[in-house]
Short mmCIF file of the N, C-alpha and C atoms (twelve columns), coordinates in Angstrom:
data_MODEL
# 
_entry.id   MODEL 
# 
loop_
_atom_site.group_PDB 
_atom_site.id 
_atom_site.type_symbol 
_atom_site.label_atom_id 
_atom_site.label_alt_id 
_atom_site.label_comp_id 
_atom_site.label_asym_id 
_atom_site.label_seq_id 
_atom_site.Cartn_x 
_atom_site.Cartn_y 
_atom_site.Cartn_z 
_atom_site.pdbx_PDB_model_num 
ATOM 1   N N  . LYS A 1   65.760 -10.244 -0.290  1 
ATOM 2   C CA . LYS A 1   66.882 -9.811  0.526   1 
ATOM 3   C C  . LYS A 1   67.552 -8.580  -0.089  1 
ATOM 4   N N  . ASP A 2   67.777 -8.586  -1.397  1 
ATOM 5   C CA . ASP A 2   68.396 -7.451  -2.070  1 
ATOM 6   C C  . ASP A 2   67.519 -6.209  -2.012  1 
ATOM 7   N N  . LEU A 3   66.210 -6.390  -2.075  1 
ATOM 8   C CA . LEU A 3   65.279 -5.269  -2.006  1 
ATOM 9   C C  . LEU A 3   65.369 -4.565  -0.657  1 
ATOM 10  N N  . TYR A 4   65.433 -5.329  0.420   1 
ATOM 11  C CA . TYR A 4   65.554 -4.739  1.756   1 
ATOM 12  C C  . TYR A 4   66.882 -4.003  1.910   1 
ATOM 13  N N  . GLN A 5   67.942 -4.570  1.362   1 
ATOM 14  C CA . GLN A 5   69.255 -3.922  1.417   1 
ATOM 15  C C  . GLN A 5   69.228 -2.612  0.639   1 
ATOM 16  N N  . LEU A 6   68.575 -2.624  -0.523  1 
ATOM 17  C CA . LEU A 6   68.464 -1.417  -1.336  1 
ATOM 18  C C  . LEU A 6   67.673 -0.336  -0.611  1 
ATOM 19  N N  . LYS A 7   66.571 -0.710  0.045   1 
ATOM 20  C CA . LYS A 7   65.780 0.261   0.808   1 
ATOM 21  C C  . LYS A 7   66.598 0.858   1.946   1 
ATOM 22  N N  . ASP A 8   67.411 0.040   2.616   1 
ATOM 23  C CA . ASP A 8   68.279 0.546   3.681   1 
ATOM 24  C C  . ASP A 8   69.316 1.515   3.122   1 
ATOM 25  N N  . ASP A 9   69.876 1.166   1.972   1 
ATOM 26  C CA . ASP A 9   70.866 2.036   1.339   1 
ATOM 27  C C  . ASP A 9   70.249 3.376   0.949   1 
ATOM 28  N N  . ILE A 10  69.055 3.350   0.403   1 
ATOM 29  C CA . ILE A 10  68.362 4.591   0.020   1 
ATOM 30  C C  . ILE A 10  68.064 5.427   1.256   1 
ATOM 31  N N  . GLY A 11  67.628 4.784   2.326   1 
ATOM 32  C CA . GLY A 11  67.375 5.503   3.577   1 
ATOM 33  C C  . GLY A 11  68.635 6.162   4.113   1 
ATOM 34  N N  . SER A 12  69.745 5.460   4.044   1 
ATOM 35  C CA . SER A 12  71.028 6.025   4.500   1 
ATOM 36  C C  . SER A 12  71.448 7.213   3.633   1 
ATOM 37  N N  . LEU A 13  71.287 7.085   2.322   1 
ATOM 38  C CA . LEU A 13  71.624 8.191   1.432   1 
ATOM 39  C C  . LEU A 13  70.735 9.407   1.676   1 
ATOM 40  N N  . ASN A 14  69.446 9.170   1.896   1 
ATOM 41  C CA . ASN A 14  68.539 10.276  2.182   1 
ATOM 42  C C  . ASN A 14  68.958 11.015  3.444   1 
ATOM 43  N N  . LYS A 15  69.382 10.283  4.462   1 
ATOM 44  C CA . LYS A 15  69.854 10.926  5.688   1 
ATOM 45  C C  . LYS A 15  71.108 11.734  5.417   1 
ATOM 46  N N  . THR A 16  71.989 11.196  4.601   1 
ATOM 47  C CA . THR A 16  73.260 11.853  4.321   1 
ATOM 48  C C  . THR A 16  73.083 13.131  3.521   1 
ATOM 49  N N  . ILE A 17  72.213 13.129  2.519   1 
ATOM 50  C CA . ILE A 17  72.082 14.298  1.649   1 
ATOM 51  C C  . ILE A 17  70.842 15.132  1.932   1 
ATOM 52  N N  . GLY A 18  70.176 14.903  3.047   1 
ATOM 53  C CA . GLY A 18  69.069 15.771  3.419   1 
ATOM 54  C C  . GLY A 18  67.764 15.412  2.763   1 
ATOM 55  N N  . GLY A 19  67.455 14.155  2.648   1 
ATOM 56  C CA . GLY A 19  66.246 13.725  1.969   1 
ATOM 57  C C  . GLY A 19  65.024 13.628  2.862   1 
ATOM 58  N N  . GLN A 20  65.058 14.257  4.015   1 
ATOM 59  C CA . GLN A 20  63.880 14.235  4.860   1 
ATOM 60  C C  . GLN A 20  62.788 15.093  4.233   1 
ATOM 61  N N  . THR A 21  61.553 14.773  4.493   1 
ATOM 62  C CA . THR A 21  60.452 15.504  3.878   1 
ATOM 63  C C  . THR A 21  59.723 16.333  4.933   1 
ATOM 64  N N  . LEU A 22  60.475 17.135  5.674   1 
ATOM 65  C CA . LEU A 22  59.873 18.037  6.640   1 
ATOM 66  C C  . LEU A 22  59.298 19.250  5.916   1 
ATOM 67  N N  . ASN A 23  58.339 19.887  6.559   1 
ATOM 68  C CA . ASN A 23  57.814 21.139  6.065   1 
ATOM 69  C C  . ASN A 23  58.981 22.129  5.943   1 
ATOM 70  N N  . PRO A 24  59.156 22.801  4.800   1 
ATOM 71  C CA . PRO A 24  60.310 23.686  4.603   1 
ATOM 72  C C  . PRO A 24  60.408 24.804  5.647   1 
ATOM 73  N N  . GLU A 25  59.288 25.359  6.063   1 
ATOM 74  C CA . GLU A 25  59.314 26.408  7.082   1 
ATOM 75  C C  . GLU A 25  59.748 25.833  8.429   1 
ATOM 76  N N  . LEU A 26  59.399 24.575  8.680   1 
ATOM 77  C CA . LEU A 26  59.801 23.919  9.915   1 
ATOM 78  C C  . LEU A 26  61.313 23.736  9.963   1 
ATOM 79  N N  . VAL A 27  61.931 23.443  8.833   1 
ATOM 80  C CA . VAL A 27  63.390 23.314  8.764   1 
ATOM 81  C C  . VAL A 27  64.038 24.645  9.152   1 
ATOM 82  N N  . GLN A 28  63.496 25.734  8.648   1 
ATOM 83  C CA . GLN A 28  64.034 27.049  8.965   1 
ATOM 84  C C  . GLN A 28  63.888 27.350  10.459  1 
ATOM 85  N N  . GLN A 29  62.744 26.989  11.041  1 
ATOM 86  C CA . GLN A 29  62.541 27.190  12.478  1 
ATOM 87  C C  . GLN A 29  63.504 26.335  13.291  1 
ATOM 88  N N  . LYS A 30  63.722 25.101  12.867  1 
ATOM 89  C CA . LYS A 30  64.651 24.211  13.564  1 
ATOM 90  C C  . LYS A 30  66.083 24.729  13.464  1 
ATOM 91  N N  . LEU A 31  66.431 25.346  12.334  1 
ATOM 92  C CA . LEU A 31  67.752 25.941  12.181  1 
ATOM 93  C C  . LEU A 31  67.939 27.087  13.174  1 
ATOM 94  N N  . LEU A 32  66.951 27.962  13.274  1 
ATOM 95  C CA . LEU A 32  67.027 29.066  14.234  1 
ATOM 96  C C  . LEU A 32  67.088 28.547  15.671  1 
ATOM 97  N N  . ASP A 33  66.322 27.507  15.951  1 
ATOM 98  C CA . ASP A 33  66.352 26.894  17.275  1 
ATOM 99  C C  . ASP A 33  67.731 26.320  17.572  1 
ATOM 100 N N  . PHE A 34  68.327 25.639  16.598  1 
ATOM 101 C CA . PHE A 34  69.664 25.059  16.749  1 
ATOM 102 C C  . PHE A 34  70.690 26.157  17.038  1 
ATOM 103 N N  . ILE A 35  70.597 27.259  16.318  1 
ATOM 104 C CA . ILE A 35  71.546 28.366  16.498  1 
ATOM 105 C C  . ILE A 35  71.376 29.001  17.873  1 
ATOM 106 N N  . SER A 36  70.140 29.220  18.291  1 
ATOM 107 C CA . SER A 36  69.921 29.866  19.587  1 
ATOM 108 C C  . SER A 36  70.308 28.960  20.756  1 
ATOM 109 N N  . LYS A 37  70.082 27.659  20.646  1 
ATOM 110 C CA . LYS A 37  70.439 26.740  21.734  1 
ATOM 111 C C  . LYS A 37  71.951 26.607  21.890  1 
ATOM 112 N N  . ASN A 38  72.695 26.716  20.796  1 
ATOM 113 C CA . ASN A 38  74.142 26.571  20.861  1 
ATOM 114 C C  . ASN A 38  74.857 27.882  21.196  1 
ATOM 115 N N  . GLU A 39  74.142 28.973  21.227  1 
ATOM 116 C CA . GLU A 39  74.679 30.272  21.623  1 
ATOM 117 C C  . GLU A 39  75.987 30.611  20.911  1 
ATOM 118 N N  . PHE A 40  75.964 30.519  19.578  1 
ATOM 119 C CA . PHE A 40  77.137 30.903  18.801  1 
ATOM 120 C C  . PHE A 40  77.370 32.397  18.971  1 
ATOM 121 N N  . GLU A 41  78.618 32.797  18.965  1 
ATOM 122 C CA . GLU A 41  78.957 34.203  19.155  1 
ATOM 123 C C  . GLU A 41  78.991 34.927  17.817  1 
ATOM 124 N N  . VAL A 42  77.861 34.864  17.114  1 
ATOM 125 C CA . VAL A 42  77.701 35.540  15.830  1 
ATOM 126 C C  . VAL A 42  76.347 36.235  15.820  1 
ATOM 127 N N  . LYS A 43  76.213 37.166  14.919  1 
ATOM 128 C CA . LYS A 43  74.963 37.905  14.760  1 
ATOM 129 C C  . LYS A 43  74.287 37.435  13.480  1 
ATOM 130 N N  . ILE A 44  72.994 37.111  13.548  1 
ATOM 131 C CA . ILE A 44  72.237 36.757  12.345  1 
ATOM 132 C C  . ILE A 44  71.883 38.052  11.626  1 
ATOM 133 N N  . VAL A 45  72.350 38.172  10.387  1 
ATOM 134 C CA . VAL A 45  72.114 39.379  9.596   1 
ATOM 135 C C  . VAL A 45  70.826 39.249  8.793   1 
ATOM 136 N N  . SER A 46  70.635 38.087  8.152   1 
ATOM 137 C CA . SER A 46  69.429 37.899  7.349   1 
ATOM 138 C C  . SER A 46  69.121 36.418  7.179   1 
ATOM 139 N N  . ILE A 47  67.849 36.172  6.964   1 
ATOM 140 C CA . ILE A 47  67.360 34.837  6.631   1 
ATOM 141 C C  . ILE A 47  66.409 35.028  5.453   1 
ATOM 142 N N  . GLU A 48  66.730 34.376  4.356   1 
ATOM 143 C CA . GLU A 48  65.888 34.481  3.168   1 
ATOM 144 C C  . GLU A 48  64.687 33.555  3.297   1 
ATOM 145 N N  . ASP A 49  63.632 33.870  2.558   1 
ATOM 146 C CA . ASP A 49  62.489 32.966  2.469   1 
ATOM 147 C C  . ASP A 49  62.935 31.654  1.831   1 
ATOM 148 N N  . VAL A 50  62.215 30.603  2.118   1 
ATOM 149 C CA . VAL A 50  62.535 29.300  1.554   1 
ATOM 150 C C  . VAL A 50  62.365 29.361  0.045   1 
ATOM 151 N N  . HIS A 51  63.374 28.898  -0.677  1 
ATOM 152 C CA . HIS A 51  63.322 28.855  -2.134  1 
ATOM 153 C C  . HIS A 51  63.002 27.431  -2.564  1 
ATOM 154 N N  . LEU A 52  62.017 27.278  -3.439  1 
ATOM 155 C CA . LEU A 52  61.619 25.963  -3.938  1 
ATOM 156 C C  . LEU A 52  62.008 25.825  -5.399  1 
ATOM 157 N N  . PHE A 53  62.541 24.669  -5.741  1 
ATOM 158 C CA . PHE A 53  62.861 24.354  -7.124  1 
ATOM 159 C C  . PHE A 53  62.377 22.940  -7.385  1 
ATOM 160 N N  . SER A 54  61.740 22.734  -8.512  1 
ATOM 161 C CA . SER A 54  61.283 21.385  -8.825  1 
ATOM 162 C C  . SER A 54  61.640 21.044  -10.265 1 
ATOM 163 N N  . ASP A 55  61.907 19.774  -10.460 1 
ATOM 164 C CA . ASP A 55  62.065 19.242  -11.805 1 
ATOM 165 C C  . ASP A 55  61.207 17.991  -11.895 1 
ATOM 166 N N  . SER A 56  61.462 17.156  -12.859 1 
ATOM 167 C CA . SER A 56  60.596 15.993  -13.061 1 
ATOM 168 C C  . SER A 56  60.710 14.945  -11.956 1 
ATOM 169 N N  . GLU A 57  61.786 14.967  -11.180 1 
ATOM 170 C CA . GLU A 57  61.975 13.933  -10.174 1 
ATOM 171 C C  . GLU A 57  62.041 14.436  -8.739  1 
ATOM 172 N N  . PHE A 58  62.478 15.675  -8.529  1 
ATOM 173 C CA . PHE A 58  62.719 16.154  -7.171  1 
ATOM 174 C C  . PHE A 58  62.112 17.521  -6.927  1 
ATOM 175 N N  . LEU A 59  61.798 17.767  -5.667  1 
ATOM 176 C CA . LEU A 59  61.436 19.085  -5.177  1 
ATOM 177 C C  . LEU A 59  62.529 19.461  -4.189  1 
ATOM 178 N N  . ILE A 60  63.242 20.555  -4.461  1 
ATOM 179 C CA . ILE A 60  64.393 20.948  -3.648  1 
ATOM 180 C C  . ILE A 60  64.044 22.211  -2.878  1 
ATOM 181 N N  . TYR A 61  64.290 22.161  -1.550  1 
ATOM 182 C CA . TYR A 61  64.068 23.294  -0.665  1 
ATOM 183 C C  . TYR A 61  65.419 23.877  -0.291  1 
ATOM 184 N N  . SER A 62  65.575 25.183  -0.452  1 
ATOM 185 C CA . SER A 62  66.831 25.850  -0.093  1 
ATOM 186 C C  . SER A 62  66.559 26.917  0.953   1 
ATOM 187 N N  . ASN A 63  67.396 26.916  1.986   1 
ATOM 188 C CA . ASN A 63  67.357 27.942  3.024   1 
ATOM 189 C C  . ASN A 63  68.686 28.675  2.997   1 
ATOM 190 N N  . GLN A 64  68.623 29.991  3.133   1 
ATOM 191 C CA . GLN A 64  69.843 30.794  3.132   1 
ATOM 192 C C  . GLN A 64  69.863 31.656  4.376   1 
ATOM 193 N N  . ILE A 65  70.989 31.636  5.084   1 
ATOM 194 C CA . ILE A 65  71.145 32.428  6.297   1 
ATOM 195 C C  . ILE A 65  72.493 33.118  6.253   1 
ATOM 196 N N  . GLU A 66  72.553 34.320  6.792   1 
ATOM 197 C CA . GLU A 66  73.776 35.104  6.762   1 
ATOM 198 C C  . GLU A 66  74.122 35.571  8.174   1 
ATOM 199 N N  . PHE A 67  75.399 35.427  8.546   1 
ATOM 200 C CA . PHE A 67  75.894 35.789  9.866   1 
ATOM 201 C C  . PHE A 67  76.973 36.858  9.749   1 
ATOM 202 N N  . GLU A 68  77.188 37.576  10.851  1 
ATOM 203 C CA . GLU A 68  78.295 38.517  10.965  1 
ATOM 204 C C  . GLU A 68  79.035 38.203  12.253  1 
ATOM 205 N N  . GLY A 69  80.364 38.291  12.210  1 
ATOM 206 C CA . GLY A 69  81.130 38.041  13.419  1 
ATOM 207 C C  . GLY A 69  82.612 37.916  13.133  1 
ATOM 208 N N  . ALA A 70  83.334 37.464  14.153  1 
ATOM 209 C CA . ALA A 70  84.770 37.232  14.030  1 
ATOM 210 C C  . ALA A 70  85.008 35.947  13.241  1 
ATOM 211 N N  . TYR A 71  86.162 35.873  12.595  1 
ATOM 212 C CA . TYR A 71  86.481 34.724  11.738  1 
ATOM 213 C C  . TYR A 71  86.323 33.392  12.474  1 
ATOM 214 N N  . ASN A 72  86.956 33.256  13.627  1 
ATOM 215 C CA . ASN A 72  86.901 31.990  14.362  1 
ATOM 216 C C  . ASN A 72  85.470 31.613  14.733  1 
ATOM 217 N N  . ASN A 73  84.669 32.578  15.136  1 
ATOM 218 C CA . ASN A 73  83.274 32.308  15.510  1 
ATOM 219 C C  . ASN A 73  82.445 31.897  14.299  1 
ATOM 220 N N  . LEU A 74  82.685 32.531  13.156  1 
ATOM 221 C CA . LEU A 74  81.945 32.183  11.937  1 
ATOM 222 C C  . LEU A 74  82.303 30.779  11.462  1 
ATOM 223 N N  . VAL A 75  83.586 30.450  11.472  1 
ATOM 224 C CA . VAL A 75  84.020 29.126  11.034  1 
ATOM 225 C C  . VAL A 75  83.491 28.054  11.990  1 
ATOM 226 N N  . TYR A 76  83.514 28.332  13.280  1 
ATOM 227 C CA . TYR A 76  82.976 27.382  14.268  1 
ATOM 228 C C  . TYR A 76  81.476 27.169  14.052  1 
ATOM 229 N N  . THR A 77  80.742 28.244  13.782  1 
ATOM 230 C CA . THR A 77  79.304 28.146  13.521  1 
ATOM 231 C C  . THR A 77  79.041 27.281  12.294  1 
ATOM 232 N N  . LEU A 78  79.786 27.519  11.224  1 
ATOM 233 C CA . LEU A 78  79.643 26.717  10.011  1 
ATOM 234 C C  . LEU A 78  79.924 25.249  10.301  1 
ATOM 235 N N  . TYR A 79  80.985 24.972  11.019  1 
ATOM 236 C CA . TYR A 79  81.352 23.595  11.350  1 
ATOM 237 C C  . TYR A 79  80.244 22.906  12.143  1 
ATOM 238 N N  . GLU A 80  79.725 23.575  13.152  1 
ATOM 239 C CA . GLU A 80  78.688 22.980  13.994  1 
ATOM 240 C C  . GLU A 80  77.400 22.728  13.214  1 
ATOM 241 N N  . ILE A 81  77.019 23.656  12.359  1 
ATOM 242 C CA . ILE A 81  75.814 23.462  11.540  1 
ATOM 243 C C  . ILE A 81  76.020 22.290  10.588  1 
ATOM 244 N N  . GLU A 82  77.186 22.240  9.961   1 
ATOM 245 C CA . GLU A 82  77.454 21.165  9.003   1 
ATOM 246 C C  . GLU A 82  77.492 19.801  9.679   1 
ATOM 247 N N  . LYS A 83  78.056 19.712  10.850  1 
ATOM 248 C CA . LYS A 83  78.219 18.424  11.528  1 
ATOM 249 C C  . LYS A 83  76.999 17.981  12.320  1 
ATOM 250 N N  . HIS A 84  76.275 18.923  12.912  1 
ATOM 251 C CA . HIS A 84  75.259 18.535  13.887  1 
ATOM 252 C C  . HIS A 84  73.819 18.903  13.534  1 
ATOM 253 N N  . PHE A 85  73.590 19.717  12.518  1 
ATOM 254 C CA . PHE A 85  72.224 20.049  12.130  1 
ATOM 255 C C  . PHE A 85  71.738 18.994  11.146  1 
ATOM 256 N N  . LYS A 86  70.776 18.184  11.560  1 
ATOM 257 C CA . LYS A 86  70.395 16.984  10.806  1 
ATOM 258 C C  . LYS A 86  69.198 17.165  9.865   1 
ATOM 259 N N  . TYR A 87  68.564 18.326  9.878   1 
ATOM 260 C CA . TYR A 87  67.337 18.490  9.106   1 
ATOM 261 C C  . TYR A 87  67.578 18.989  7.678   1 
ATOM 262 N N  . SER A 88  68.786 19.424  7.398   1 
ATOM 263 C CA . SER A 88  69.124 19.923  6.081   1 
ATOM 264 C C  . SER A 88  70.642 19.858  5.935   1 
ATOM 265 N N  . ARG A 89  71.143 19.938  4.719   1 
ATOM 266 C CA . ARG A 89  72.576 19.815  4.471   1 
ATOM 267 C C  . ARG A 89  73.141 21.106  3.910   1 
ATOM 268 N N  . VAL A 90  74.335 21.451  4.358   1 
ATOM 269 C CA . VAL A 90  75.044 22.616  3.842   1 
ATOM 270 C C  . VAL A 90  75.526 22.283  2.431   1 
ATOM 271 N N  . VAL A 91  75.133 23.108  1.465   1 
ATOM 272 C CA . VAL A 91  75.578 22.892  0.085   1 
ATOM 273 C C  . VAL A 91  76.516 23.999  -0.384  1 
ATOM 274 N N  . SER A 92  76.503 25.131  0.328   1 
ATOM 275 C CA . SER A 92  77.365 26.228  -0.062  1 
ATOM 276 C C  . SER A 92  77.620 27.127  1.142   1 
ATOM 277 N N  . SER A 93  78.829 27.650  1.201   1 
ATOM 278 C CA . SER A 93  79.144 28.647  2.229   1 
ATOM 279 C C  . SER A 93  80.101 29.666  1.615   1 
ATOM 280 N N  . LEU A 94  79.987 30.889  2.075   1 
ATOM 281 C CA . LEU A 94  80.802 31.966  1.541   1 
ATOM 282 C C  . LEU A 94  81.182 32.903  2.678   1 
ATOM 283 N N  . LEU A 95  82.478 33.093  2.884   1 
ATOM 284 C CA . LEU A 95  82.983 34.102  3.810   1 
ATOM 285 C C  . LEU A 95  83.367 35.326  2.991   1 
ATOM 286 N N  . TYR A 96  82.913 36.508  3.411   1 
ATOM 287 C CA . TYR A 96  83.281 37.722  2.694   1 
ATOM 288 C C  . TYR A 96  83.282 38.893  3.664   1 
ATOM 289 N N  . SER A 97  83.925 39.959  3.270   1 
ATOM 290 C CA . SER A 97  83.973 41.148  4.127   1 
ATOM 291 C C  . SER A 97  83.396 42.347  3.391   1 
ATOM 292 N N  . LYS A 98  82.893 43.286  4.187   1 
ATOM 293 C CA . LYS A 98  82.388 44.558  3.661   1 
ATOM 294 C C  . LYS A 98  82.984 45.663  4.518   1 
ATOM 295 N N  . LYS A 99  83.316 46.740  3.878   1 
ATOM 296 C CA . LYS A 99  83.864 47.872  4.609   1 
ATOM 297 C C  . LYS A 99  82.750 48.862  4.925   1 
ATOM 298 N N  . ASN A 100 82.673 49.271  6.185   1 
ATOM 299 C CA . ASN A 100 81.754 50.320  6.598   1 
ATOM 300 C C  . ASN A 100 82.527 51.638  6.481   1 
ATOM 301 N N  . TYR A 101 82.152 52.462  5.537   1 
ATOM 302 C CA . TYR A 101 82.910 53.677  5.257   1 
ATOM 303 C C  . TYR A 101 82.695 54.760  6.316   1 
ATOM 304 N N  . ARG A 102 81.627 54.670  7.090   1 
ATOM 305 C CA . ARG A 102 81.429 55.640  8.174   1 
ATOM 306 C C  . ARG A 102 82.410 55.395  9.309   1 
ATOM 307 N N  . THR A 103 82.611 54.115  9.649   1 
ATOM 308 C CA . THR A 103 83.522 53.779  10.752  1 
ATOM 309 C C  . THR A 103 84.907 53.388  10.252  1 
ATOM 310 N N  . ASN A 104 85.043 53.223  8.930   1 
ATOM 311 C CA . ASN A 104 86.299 52.810  8.293   1 
ATOM 312 C C  . ASN A 104 86.787 51.454  8.821   1 
ATOM 313 N N  . LYS A 105 85.842 50.554  9.118   1 
ATOM 314 C CA . LYS A 105 86.176 49.209  9.591   1 
ATOM 315 C C  . LYS A 105 85.580 48.175  8.643   1 
ATOM 316 N N  . LYS A 106 86.260 47.025  8.574   1 
ATOM 317 C CA . LYS A 106 85.746 45.909  7.795   1 
ATOM 318 C C  . LYS A 106 84.970 44.972  8.709   1 
ATOM 319 N N  . HIS A 107 83.876 44.430  8.180   1 
ATOM 320 C CA . HIS A 107 83.059 43.457  8.896   1 
ATOM 321 C C  . HIS A 107 83.055 42.167  8.100   1 
ATOM 322 N N  . LEU A 108 83.151 41.043  8.805   1 
ATOM 323 C CA . LEU A 108 83.209 39.739  8.166   1 
ATOM 324 C C  . LEU A 108 81.846 39.064  8.230   1 
ATOM 325 N N  . PHE A 109 81.443 38.450  7.113   1 
ATOM 326 C CA . PHE A 109 80.141 37.815  6.995   1 
ATOM 327 C C  . PHE A 109 80.298 36.371  6.523   1 
ATOM 328 N N  . LEU A 110 79.323 35.557  6.859   1 
ATOM 329 C CA . LEU A 110 79.249 34.177  6.401   1 
ATOM 330 C C  . LEU A 110 77.848 33.933  5.876   1 
ATOM 331 N N  . LYS A 111 77.758 33.495  4.619   1 
ATOM 332 C CA . LYS A 111 76.469 33.146  4.016   1 
ATOM 333 C C  . LYS A 111 76.456 31.630  3.822   1 
ATOM 334 N N  . ILE A 112 75.408 30.978  4.332   1 
ATOM 335 C CA . ILE A 112 75.274 29.528  4.226   1 
ATOM 336 C C  . ILE A 112 73.979 29.210  3.491   1 
ATOM 337 N N  . ILE A 113 74.068 28.291  2.531   1 
ATOM 338 C CA . ILE A 113 72.880 27.773  1.856   1 
ATOM 339 C C  . ILE A 113 72.732 26.310  2.242   1 
ATOM 340 N N  . LEU A 114 71.548 25.960  2.753   1 
ATOM 341 C CA . LEU A 114 71.245 24.583  3.142   1 
ATOM 342 C C  . LEU A 114 70.124 24.072  2.253   1 
ATOM 343 N N  . GLN A 115 70.180 22.798  1.910   1 
ATOM 344 C CA . GLN A 115 69.141 22.216  1.057   1 
ATOM 345 C C  . GLN A 115 68.710 20.853  1.571   1 
ATOM 346 N N  . ASN A 116 67.465 20.545  1.292   1 
ATOM 347 C CA . ASN A 116 66.985 19.173  1.390   1 
ATOM 348 C C  . ASN A 116 66.002 18.981  0.246   1 
ATOM 349 N N  . TYR A 117 65.725 17.727  -0.046  1 
ATOM 350 C CA . TYR A 117 64.920 17.434  -1.222  1 
ATOM 351 C C  . TYR A 117 63.832 16.438  -0.893  1 
ATOM 352 N N  . GLU A 118 62.896 16.373  -1.809  1 
ATOM 353 C CA . GLU A 118 61.793 15.421  -1.713  1 
ATOM 354 C C  . GLU A 118 61.657 14.768  -3.083  1 
ATOM 355 N N  . ASN A 119 61.584 13.478  -3.100  1 
ATOM 356 C CA . ASN A 119 61.401 12.739  -4.346  1 
ATOM 357 C C  . ASN A 119 59.922 12.850  -4.740  1 
ATOM 358 N N  . THR A 120 59.648 13.340  -5.956  1 
ATOM 359 C CA . THR A 120 58.262 13.547  -6.376  1 
ATOM 360 C C  . THR A 120 57.679 12.356  -7.099  1 
ATOM 361 N N  . LYS A 121 58.468 11.325  -7.327  1 
ATOM 362 C CA . LYS A 121 57.951 10.147  -8.018  1 
ATOM 363 C C  . LYS A 121 57.453 9.132   -7.040  1 
# 
C-alpha cells in the first residue's frame, strides 16, 4: 500500500516540476504551438537551441525564448505559459529594456527559461 502511494506521489511531483520525458525538440515545438494558438500580442525575438545538462542522477533540458512587447502583454504571456503550458516548467524569467539609439525609443523584452528533467537511474 505504501509503495503505491509513493509511486503516486512521485508521479504528482514529476507533473509539478516538469518530469515528463518528451523529446526536447518536441517540447520546443509544443511551446511554439501553444504561443501561436493563444495569439499573444508579443513578438518572438529569439529561441535558443535546447540546452542539455546531465549529472549522475538527472538529464535536464532547458529551453529559452525571448519576447518583445508592451509590459502588460509580456506579463500576461508569462502568466499563461506558467499556468497552462504543461510540457515544461518556467524556472526563470527576466524583464528588461533596451534603447534603440536610431529611434531614441526603449523596447521591453521578456526572457523565459523553461526546464524539464529525466531521471537517468
